[in-house]
Tab-separated table of N, CA and C in Angstrom:
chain	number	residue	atom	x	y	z
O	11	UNK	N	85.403	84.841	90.511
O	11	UNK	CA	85.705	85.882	91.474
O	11	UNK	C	86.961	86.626	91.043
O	12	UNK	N	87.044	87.725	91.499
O	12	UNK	CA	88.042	88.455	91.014
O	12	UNK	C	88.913	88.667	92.431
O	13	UNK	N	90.550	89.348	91.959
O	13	UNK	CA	91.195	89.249	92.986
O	13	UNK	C	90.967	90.315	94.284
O	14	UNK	N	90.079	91.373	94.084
O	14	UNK	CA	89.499	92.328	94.879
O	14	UNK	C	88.061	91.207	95.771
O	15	UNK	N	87.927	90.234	95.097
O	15	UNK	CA	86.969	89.271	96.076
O	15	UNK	C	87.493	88.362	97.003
O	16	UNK	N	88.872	88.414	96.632
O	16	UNK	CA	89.828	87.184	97.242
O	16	UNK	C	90.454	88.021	98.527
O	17	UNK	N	90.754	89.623	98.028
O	17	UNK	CA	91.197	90.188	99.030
O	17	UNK	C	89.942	90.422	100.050
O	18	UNK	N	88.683	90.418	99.993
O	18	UNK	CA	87.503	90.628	100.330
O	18	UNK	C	87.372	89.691	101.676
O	19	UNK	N	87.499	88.351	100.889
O	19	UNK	CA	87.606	87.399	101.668
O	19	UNK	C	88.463	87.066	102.786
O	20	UNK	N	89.523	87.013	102.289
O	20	UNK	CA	90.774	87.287	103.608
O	20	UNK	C	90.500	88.091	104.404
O	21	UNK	N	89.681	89.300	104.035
O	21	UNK	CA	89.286	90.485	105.336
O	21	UNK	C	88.698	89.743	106.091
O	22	UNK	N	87.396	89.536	105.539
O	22	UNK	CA	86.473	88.684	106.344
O	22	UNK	C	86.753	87.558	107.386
O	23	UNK	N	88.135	86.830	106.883
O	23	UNK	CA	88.405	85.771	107.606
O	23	UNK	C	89.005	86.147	109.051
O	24	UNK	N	89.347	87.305	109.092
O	24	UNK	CA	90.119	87.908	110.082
O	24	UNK	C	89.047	88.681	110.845
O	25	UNK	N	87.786	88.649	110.188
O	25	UNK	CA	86.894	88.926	111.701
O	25	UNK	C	86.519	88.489	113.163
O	26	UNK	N	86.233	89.261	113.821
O	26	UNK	CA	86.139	89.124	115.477
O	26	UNK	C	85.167	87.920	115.311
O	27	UNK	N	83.498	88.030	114.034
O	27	UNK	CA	82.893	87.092	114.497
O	27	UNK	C	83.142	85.461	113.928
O	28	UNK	N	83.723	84.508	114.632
O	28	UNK	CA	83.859	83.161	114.313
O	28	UNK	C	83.279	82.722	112.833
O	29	UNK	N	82.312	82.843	112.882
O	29	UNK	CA	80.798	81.808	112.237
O	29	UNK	C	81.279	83.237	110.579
O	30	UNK	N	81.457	84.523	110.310
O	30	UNK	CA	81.626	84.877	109.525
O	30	UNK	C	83.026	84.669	108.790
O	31	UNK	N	83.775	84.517	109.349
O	31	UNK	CA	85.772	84.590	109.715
O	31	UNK	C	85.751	82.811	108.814
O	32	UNK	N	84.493	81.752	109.238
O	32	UNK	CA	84.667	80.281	109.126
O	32	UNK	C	84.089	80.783	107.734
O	33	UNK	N	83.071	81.250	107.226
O	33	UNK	CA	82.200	81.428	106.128
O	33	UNK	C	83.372	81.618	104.974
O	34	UNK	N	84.141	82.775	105.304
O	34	UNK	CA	84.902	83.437	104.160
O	34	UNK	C	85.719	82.415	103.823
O	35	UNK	N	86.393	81.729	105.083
O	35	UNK	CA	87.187	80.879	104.839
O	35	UNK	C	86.846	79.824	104.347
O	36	UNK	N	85.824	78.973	104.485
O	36	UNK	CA	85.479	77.957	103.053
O	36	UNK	C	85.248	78.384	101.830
O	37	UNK	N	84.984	80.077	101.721
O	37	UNK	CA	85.036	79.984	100.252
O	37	UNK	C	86.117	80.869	99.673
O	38	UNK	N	86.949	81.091	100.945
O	38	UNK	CA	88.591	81.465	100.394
O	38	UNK	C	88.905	79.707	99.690
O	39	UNK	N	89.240	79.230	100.427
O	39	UNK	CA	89.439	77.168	99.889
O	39	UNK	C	88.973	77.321	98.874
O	40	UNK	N	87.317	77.678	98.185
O	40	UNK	CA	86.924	77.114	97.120
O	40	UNK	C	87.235	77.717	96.106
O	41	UNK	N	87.944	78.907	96.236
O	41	UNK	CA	88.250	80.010	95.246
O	41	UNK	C	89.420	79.835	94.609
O	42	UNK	N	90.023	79.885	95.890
O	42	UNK	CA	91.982	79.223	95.647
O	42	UNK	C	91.879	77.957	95.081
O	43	UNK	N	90.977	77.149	95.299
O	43	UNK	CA	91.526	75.702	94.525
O	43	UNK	C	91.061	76.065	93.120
O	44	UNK	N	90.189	76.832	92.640
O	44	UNK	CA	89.665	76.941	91.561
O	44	UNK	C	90.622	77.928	90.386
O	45	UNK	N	91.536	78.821	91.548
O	45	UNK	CA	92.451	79.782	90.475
O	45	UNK	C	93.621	79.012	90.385
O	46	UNK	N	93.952	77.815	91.350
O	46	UNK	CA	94.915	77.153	91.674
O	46	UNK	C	94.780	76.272	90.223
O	47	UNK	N	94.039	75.513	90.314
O	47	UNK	CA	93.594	74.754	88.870
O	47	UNK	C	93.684	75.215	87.135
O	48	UNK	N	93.215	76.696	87.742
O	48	UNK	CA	93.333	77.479	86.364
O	48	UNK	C	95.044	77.853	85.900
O	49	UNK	N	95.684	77.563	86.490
O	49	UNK	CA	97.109	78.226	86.645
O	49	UNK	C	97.807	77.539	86.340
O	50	UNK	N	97.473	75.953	86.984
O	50	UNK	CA	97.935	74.726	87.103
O	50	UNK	C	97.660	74.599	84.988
O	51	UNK	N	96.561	74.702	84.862
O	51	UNK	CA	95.922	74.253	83.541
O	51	UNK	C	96.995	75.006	82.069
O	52	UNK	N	96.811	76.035	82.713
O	52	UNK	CA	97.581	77.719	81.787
O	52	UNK	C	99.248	76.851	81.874
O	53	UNK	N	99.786	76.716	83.132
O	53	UNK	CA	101.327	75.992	83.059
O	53	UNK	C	101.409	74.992	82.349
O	54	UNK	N	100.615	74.016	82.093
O	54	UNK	CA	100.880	72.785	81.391
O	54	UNK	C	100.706	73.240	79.956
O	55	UNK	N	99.312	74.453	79.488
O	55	UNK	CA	99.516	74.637	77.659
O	55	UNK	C	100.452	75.489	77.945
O	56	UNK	N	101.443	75.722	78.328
O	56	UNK	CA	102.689	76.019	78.283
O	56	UNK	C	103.765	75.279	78.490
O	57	UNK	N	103.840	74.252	78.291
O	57	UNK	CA	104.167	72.962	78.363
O	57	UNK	C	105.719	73.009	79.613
O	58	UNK	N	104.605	73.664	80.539
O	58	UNK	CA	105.575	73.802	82.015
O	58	UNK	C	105.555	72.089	82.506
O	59	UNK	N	106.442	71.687	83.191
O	59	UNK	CA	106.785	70.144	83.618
O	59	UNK	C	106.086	70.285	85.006
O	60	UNK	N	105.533	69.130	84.929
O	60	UNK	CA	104.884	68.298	86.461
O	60	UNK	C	105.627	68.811	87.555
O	61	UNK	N	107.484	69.079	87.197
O	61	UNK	CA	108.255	69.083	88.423
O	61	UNK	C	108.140	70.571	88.645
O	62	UNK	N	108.244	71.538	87.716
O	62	UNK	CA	107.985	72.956	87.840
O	62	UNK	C	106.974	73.534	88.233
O	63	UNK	N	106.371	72.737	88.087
O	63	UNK	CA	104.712	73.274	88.801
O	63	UNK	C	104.238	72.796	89.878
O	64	UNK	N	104.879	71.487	90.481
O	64	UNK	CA	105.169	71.007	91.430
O	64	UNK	C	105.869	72.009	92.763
O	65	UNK	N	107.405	72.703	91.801
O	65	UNK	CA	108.250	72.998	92.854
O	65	UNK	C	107.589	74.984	93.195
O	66	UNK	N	106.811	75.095	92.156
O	66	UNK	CA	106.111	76.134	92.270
O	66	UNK	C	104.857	76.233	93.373
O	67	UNK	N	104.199	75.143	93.668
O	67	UNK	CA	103.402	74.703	94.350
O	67	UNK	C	103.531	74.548	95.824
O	68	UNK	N	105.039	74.061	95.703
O	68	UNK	CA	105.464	73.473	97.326
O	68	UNK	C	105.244	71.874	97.209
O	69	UNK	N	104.825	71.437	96.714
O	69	UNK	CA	104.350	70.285	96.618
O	69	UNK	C	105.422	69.419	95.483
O	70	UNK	N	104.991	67.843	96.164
O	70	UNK	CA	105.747	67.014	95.031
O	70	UNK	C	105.655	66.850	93.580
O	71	UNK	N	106.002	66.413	92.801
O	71	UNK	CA	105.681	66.328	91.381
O	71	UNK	C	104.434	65.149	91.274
O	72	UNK	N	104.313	63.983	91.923
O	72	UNK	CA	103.679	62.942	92.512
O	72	UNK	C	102.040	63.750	92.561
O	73	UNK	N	102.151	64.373	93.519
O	73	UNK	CA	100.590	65.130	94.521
O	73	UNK	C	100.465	66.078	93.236
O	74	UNK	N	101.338	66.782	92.114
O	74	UNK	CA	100.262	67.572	91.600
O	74	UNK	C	100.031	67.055	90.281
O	75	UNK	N	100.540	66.057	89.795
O	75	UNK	CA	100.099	65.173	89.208
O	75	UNK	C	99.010	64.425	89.149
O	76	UNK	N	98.808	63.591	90.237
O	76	UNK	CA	97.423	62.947	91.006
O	76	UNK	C	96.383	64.084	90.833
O	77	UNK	N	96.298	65.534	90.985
O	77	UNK	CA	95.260	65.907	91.378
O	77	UNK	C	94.837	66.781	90.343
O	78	UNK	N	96.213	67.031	89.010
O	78	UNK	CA	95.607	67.925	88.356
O	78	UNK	C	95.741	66.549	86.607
O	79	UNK	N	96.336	65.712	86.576
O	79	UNK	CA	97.425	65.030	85.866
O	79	UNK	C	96.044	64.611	84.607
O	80	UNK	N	94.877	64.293	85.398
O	80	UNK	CA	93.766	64.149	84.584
O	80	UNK	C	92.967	65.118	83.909
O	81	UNK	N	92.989	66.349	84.061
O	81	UNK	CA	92.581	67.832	83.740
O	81	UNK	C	92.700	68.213	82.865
């Protein structure tokens, strides 16, 4: 998806109807974890540190370790 699909999506999520607003929004989640990963992937062959990508994240060095550390 491209970032004009991501902005797409966020529209959508902010619709009046529930059931469309819920739609976008599981595949806002599946999109973001997927560019999230790619970014995550791109920082490390850049031999960015667990803690930098961590403190970039919001998250501990611990949690993005665990989830990307095998990748």
């Amino acid at each position: 998806m491209s970032a004009g699909t991501i902005g797409t999506l966020a529209a959508e999520a902010g619709s009046d109807d529930p059931y469309t607003a819920l739609r976008a929004i599981a595949k806002l989640h599946s999109e973001l974890d997927r560019v999230e990963a790619v970014a995550v992937r791109r920082a490390r062959n850049q031999n960015a540190s667990w803690q930098l990508i961590a403190l970039a994240l919001g998250v501990s060095r611990q949690a993005v370790h665990k989830r990307y550390g095998r990748s």
